[in-house]
């Protein structure tokens, strides 16, 4: 070590210092980062305790080249991260990319898709609505998730996460129509499940339902009796379906019925599951007053299976985002529309 310090001291007295030497009067006694790869080593010399900084940095030109190379690499990485925004994609191209991304990652939010594709949040919401209509994603609050494996019907958990606040308001408004001593019908929709959660304190209430989830929700409600048909378990809707259940329900009577749909237009009410639709028609036939419970995302959509004509419906309970022109058209048909 002594020889190194003597060499450094001698070099200070020469007109030119070596390229790896830096000298200062009172540098702090700690390591400092120098250049691209270099690390300084501090030592003290003589009685004045002067600090010398020995640099192990590469030659100047190599350092500049390395910095230039790193700058180019960083720019390339940044460009790769924002690849979709390099040019404006056609709407169909963007839809295909979003569908593939959600399929791969299982979920995506409106905010991250808006940033990734450099379009507004409103545009992304429209894209996700269209992809949901095609059955490629499931809309949730603030984004979308991948559909379940068979593509026929959303999983119950995914449907429960969709439009949560709106379904809660609709469920609360529908529950207000139910009185002690009533008999009601509830289908296997997640909005009907929201209604059931608000009926646990009713007295002498009878609930006719094909939904296992509704039955479980009310299983420990002492004032509520639950009537269920027989049938085959549909794992997608977690309900009992089939001809046996329809036959049983044909013998039941309910004062009010509450039914969800997957599509609602001025001309038709539609659903995606034919087995569930069959049970739903039986429940509608058993109900004296038919209420459709559907959030605004269902308006203007047409699903696979027709349910019942509007002439069989007394009331629609929906949220305030429902399209005003369609609301007016239904009211003109004599259907009451409650906006909550």
Coordinates of N, CA and C in Angstrom, one line a residue, residues 42-129:
X42 N -10.6 5.8 -2.4 CA -10.1 6.9 -1.7 C -9.0 6.5 -0.7
X43 N -7.9 7.3 -0.7 CA -6.8 7.1 0.3 C -6.3 8.5 0.8
X44 N -5.6 8.5 1.9 CA -5.1 9.8 2.5 C -3.6 9.8 2.3
X45 N -3.0 10.9 2.1 CA -1.5 11.0 1.9 C -1.0 12.1 2.7
X46 N 0.0 11.9 3.4 CA 0.8 12.9 4.1 C 0.1 13.5 5.4
X47 N 0.8 14.4 6.0 CA 0.3 15.0 7.2 C -1.0 15.8 7.0
X48 N -1.0 16.4 5.8 CA -2.2 17.2 5.5 C -3.4 16.4 5.2
X49 N -3.2 15.1 5.3 CA -4.4 14.2 5.0 C -5.1 14.6 3.8
X50 N -4.3 14.9 2.7 CA -5.0 15.2 1.4 C -5.6 13.9 0.8
X51 N -6.7 14.0 0.3 CA -7.4 12.9 -0.3 C -7.2 12.8 -1.8
X52 N -6.8 11.6 -2.2 CA -6.6 11.3 -3.6 C -7.7 10.3 -4.1
X53 N -8.1 10.5 -5.3 CA -9.2 9.6 -5.8 C -8.7 8.8 -7.0
X54 N -8.4 7.6 -6.8 CA -7.9 6.7 -7.8 C -9.1 6.1 -8.6
X55 N -9.2 6.4 -9.9 CA -10.3 5.9 -10.7 C -10.0 4.6 -11.4
X56 N -10.9 3.7 -11.4 CA -10.7 2.5 -12.2 C -11.7 2.5 -13.4
X57 N -11.9 3.7 -13.9 CA -12.8 3.9 -15.0 C -12.2 3.5 -16.4
X58 N -13.0 3.1 -17.4 CA -12.4 2.8 -18.7 C -11.9 4.1 -19.4
X59 N -11.2 4.0 -20.5 CA -10.7 5.2 -21.2 C -11.9 6.0 -21.6
X60 N -11.6 7.3 -21.8 CA -12.7 8.3 -22.1 C -13.5 7.9 -23.3
X61 N -12.9 7.6 -24.4 CA -13.6 7.3 -25.6 C -14.5 6.1 -25.4
X62 N -14.0 5.0 -24.8 CA -14.8 3.9 -24.5 C -16.1 4.2 -23.7
X63 N -15.8 5.1 -22.7 CA -16.9 5.5 -21.8 C -18.0 6.2 -22.6
X64 N -17.6 7.1 -23.5 CA -18.6 7.8 -24.3 C -19.3 6.9 -25.2
X65 N -18.6 5.9 -25.8 CA -19.3 4.9 -26.6 C -20.3 4.1 -25.9
X66 N -19.9 3.7 -24.6 CA -20.8 2.9 -23.8 C -22.0 3.7 -23.5
X67 N -21.8 5.0 -23.1 CA -23.0 5.8 -22.8 C -23.9 5.9 -24.0
X68 N -23.3 6.1 -25.2 CA -24.1 6.2 -26.4 C -24.9 4.9 -26.7
X69 N -24.2 3.8 -26.5 CA -24.9 2.5 -26.7 C -26.0 2.3 -25.7
X70 N -25.8 2.7 -24.4 CA -26.8 2.6 -23.4 C -28.0 3.5 -23.7
X71 N -27.8 4.7 -24.2 CA -28.9 5.6 -24.6 C -29.7 5.0 -25.7
X72 N -29.0 4.4 -26.7 CA -29.8 3.7 -27.7 C -30.6 2.6 -27.2
X73 N -30.0 1.8 -26.3 CA -30.7 0.6 -25.8 C -32.0 1.1 -25.0
X74 N -31.8 2.1 -24.2 CA -32.9 2.6 -23.4 C -34.1 3.1 -24.3
X75 N -33.7 3.8 -25.4 CA -34.7 4.3 -26.3 C -35.4 3.2 -27.0
X76 N -34.6 2.1 -27.4 CA -35.2 1.0 -28.0 C -36.2 0.3 -27.1
X77 N -35.8 0.1 -25.8 CA -36.7 -0.5 -24.8 C -38.0 0.3 -24.6
X78 N -37.8 1.7 -24.6 CA -39.0 2.5 -24.4 C -39.9 2.4 -25.6
X79 N -39.3 2.3 -26.8 CA -40.1 2.2 -28.0 C -40.9 0.9 -28.0
X80 N -40.2 -0.2 -27.5 CA -40.9 -1.5 -27.5 C -42.1 -1.5 -26.5
X81 N -41.9 -0.9 -25.4 CA -43.0 -0.9 -24.4 C -44.2 -0.2 -24.9
X82 N -44.1 0.8 -25.8 CA -45.2 1.5 -26.4 C -45.5 1.2 -27.8
X83 N -45.2 0.0 -28.2 CA -45.3 -0.4 -29.6 C -46.6 -0.1 -30.2
X84 N -47.7 -0.5 -29.5 CA -49.0 -0.2 -30.1 C -49.3 1.2 -30.5
X85 N -48.6 2.2 -29.8 CA -48.9 3.6 -30.0 C -48.1 4.2 -31.1
X86 N -47.2 3.4 -31.7 CA -46.3 3.9 -32.8 C -47.1 4.4 -34.0
X87 N -48.2 3.7 -34.2 CA -49.1 4.2 -35.3 C -50.6 3.9 -34.8
X88 N -51.5 4.7 -35.3 CA -52.9 4.5 -34.9 C -53.4 3.2 -35.5
X89 N -53.8 2.3 -34.7 CA -54.4 1.0 -35.2 C -55.8 1.2 -35.7
X90 N -56.2 0.5 -36.7 CA -57.6 0.4 -37.1 C -58.4 -0.2 -36.0
X91 N -59.6 0.2 -35.8 CA -60.5 -0.3 -34.7 C -60.5 -1.8 -34.6
X92 N -60.6 -2.5 -35.7 CA -60.6 -4.0 -35.7 C -59.3 -4.5 -35.2
X93 N -58.2 -3.9 -35.7 CA -56.9 -4.3 -35.2 C -56.7 -4.2 -33.7
X94 N -57.2 -3.0 -33.2 CA -57.1 -2.8 -31.7 C -58.0 -3.8 -31.0
X95 N -59.2 -4.1 -31.5 CA -60.1 -5.1 -30.9 C -59.4 -6.4 -30.8
X96 N -58.7 -6.9 -31.9 CA -58.1 -8.1 -31.9 C -56.9 -8.2 -30.9
X97 N -56.2 -7.1 -30.8 CA -55.1 -7.1 -29.8 C -55.5 -7.1 -28.4
X98 N -56.6 -6.3 -28.1 CA -57.1 -6.3 -26.8 C -57.7 -7.7 -26.4
X99 N -58.4 -8.3 -27.3 CA -58.9 -9.7 -27.0 C -57.8 -10.6 -26.7
X100 N -56.7 -10.6 -27.5 CA -55.5 -11.4 -27.2 C -54.9 -11.1 -25.9
X101 N -54.7 -9.9 -25.6 CA -54.1 -9.5 -24.3 C -54.9 -9.9 -23.1
X102 N -56.2 -9.8 -23.2 CA -57.1 -10.2 -22.0 C -57.0 -11.7 -21.9
X103 N -57.0 -12.4 -23.0 CA -56.9 -13.9 -23.0 C -55.6 -14.3 -22.4
X104 N -54.5 -13.7 -22.7 CA -53.2 -14.1 -22.2 C -53.1 -13.7 -20.7
X105 N -53.5 -12.5 -20.4 CA -53.2 -12.0 -19.0 C -54.4 -12.3 -18.0
X106 N -55.5 -12.8 -18.6 CA -56.7 -13.1 -17.8 C -57.6 -11.9 -17.4
X107 N -57.0 -10.7 -17.4 CA -57.7 -9.4 -17.1 C -56.9 -8.2 -17.6
X108 N -57.7 -7.1 -17.7 CA -57.0 -5.8 -18.1 C -58.0 -4.7 -17.6
X109 N -57.4 -3.6 -17.3 CA -58.2 -2.4 -16.9 C -58.3 -1.4 -18.0
X110 N -59.3 -0.6 -17.9 CA -59.5 0.5 -18.9 C -58.4 1.4 -18.9
X111 N -57.9 1.8 -17.7 CA -56.8 2.7 -17.6 C -55.5 2.2 -18.3
X112 N -55.1 1.0 -18.1 CA -53.9 0.5 -18.7 C -54.1 0.3 -20.2
X113 N -55.2 -0.1 -20.7 CA -55.5 -0.2 -22.1 C -55.5 1.1 -22.8
X114 N -56.0 2.1 -22.1 CA -56.1 3.5 -22.7 C -54.7 4.0 -22.9
X115 N -53.8 3.8 -21.9 CA -52.4 4.2 -22.0 C -51.6 3.4 -23.1
X116 N -51.9 2.1 -23.1 CA -51.1 1.3 -24.0 C -51.4 1.6 -25.5
X117 N -52.7 1.9 -25.8 CA -53.1 2.1 -27.2 C -53.3 3.6 -27.5
X118 N -53.0 4.4 -26.5 CA -53.0 5.9 -26.8 C -54.4 6.3 -27.3
X119 N -55.4 5.8 -26.7 CA -56.8 6.3 -27.0 C -57.5 6.6 -25.7
X120 N -58.7 7.2 -25.8 CA -59.4 7.7 -24.6 C -60.0 6.5 -23.9
X121 N -60.3 6.7 -22.6 CA -61.0 5.7 -21.8 C -62.3 5.3 -22.4
X122 N -63.0 6.3 -22.9 CA -64.3 6.1 -23.5 C -64.2 5.1 -24.7
X123 N -63.2 5.3 -25.5 CA -62.9 4.4 -26.7 C -62.7 3.0 -26.2
X124 N -61.9 2.8 -25.1 CA -61.6 1.5 -24.6 C -62.9 0.8 -24.1
X125 N -63.7 1.6 -23.4 CA -65.0 1.0 -22.9 C -65.8 0.5 -24.0
X126 N -65.9 1.3 -25.1 CA -66.7 0.9 -26.3 C -66.1 -0.4 -26.9
X127 N -64.7 -0.5 -26.9 CA -64.1 -1.7 -27.4 C -64.4 -2.9 -26.6
X128 N -64.4 -2.7 -25.3 CA -64.6 -3.8 -24.4 C -66.1 -4.3 -24.5
X129 N -67.0 -3.3 -24.6 CA -68.4 -3.6 -24.8 C -68.6 -4.5 -26.1

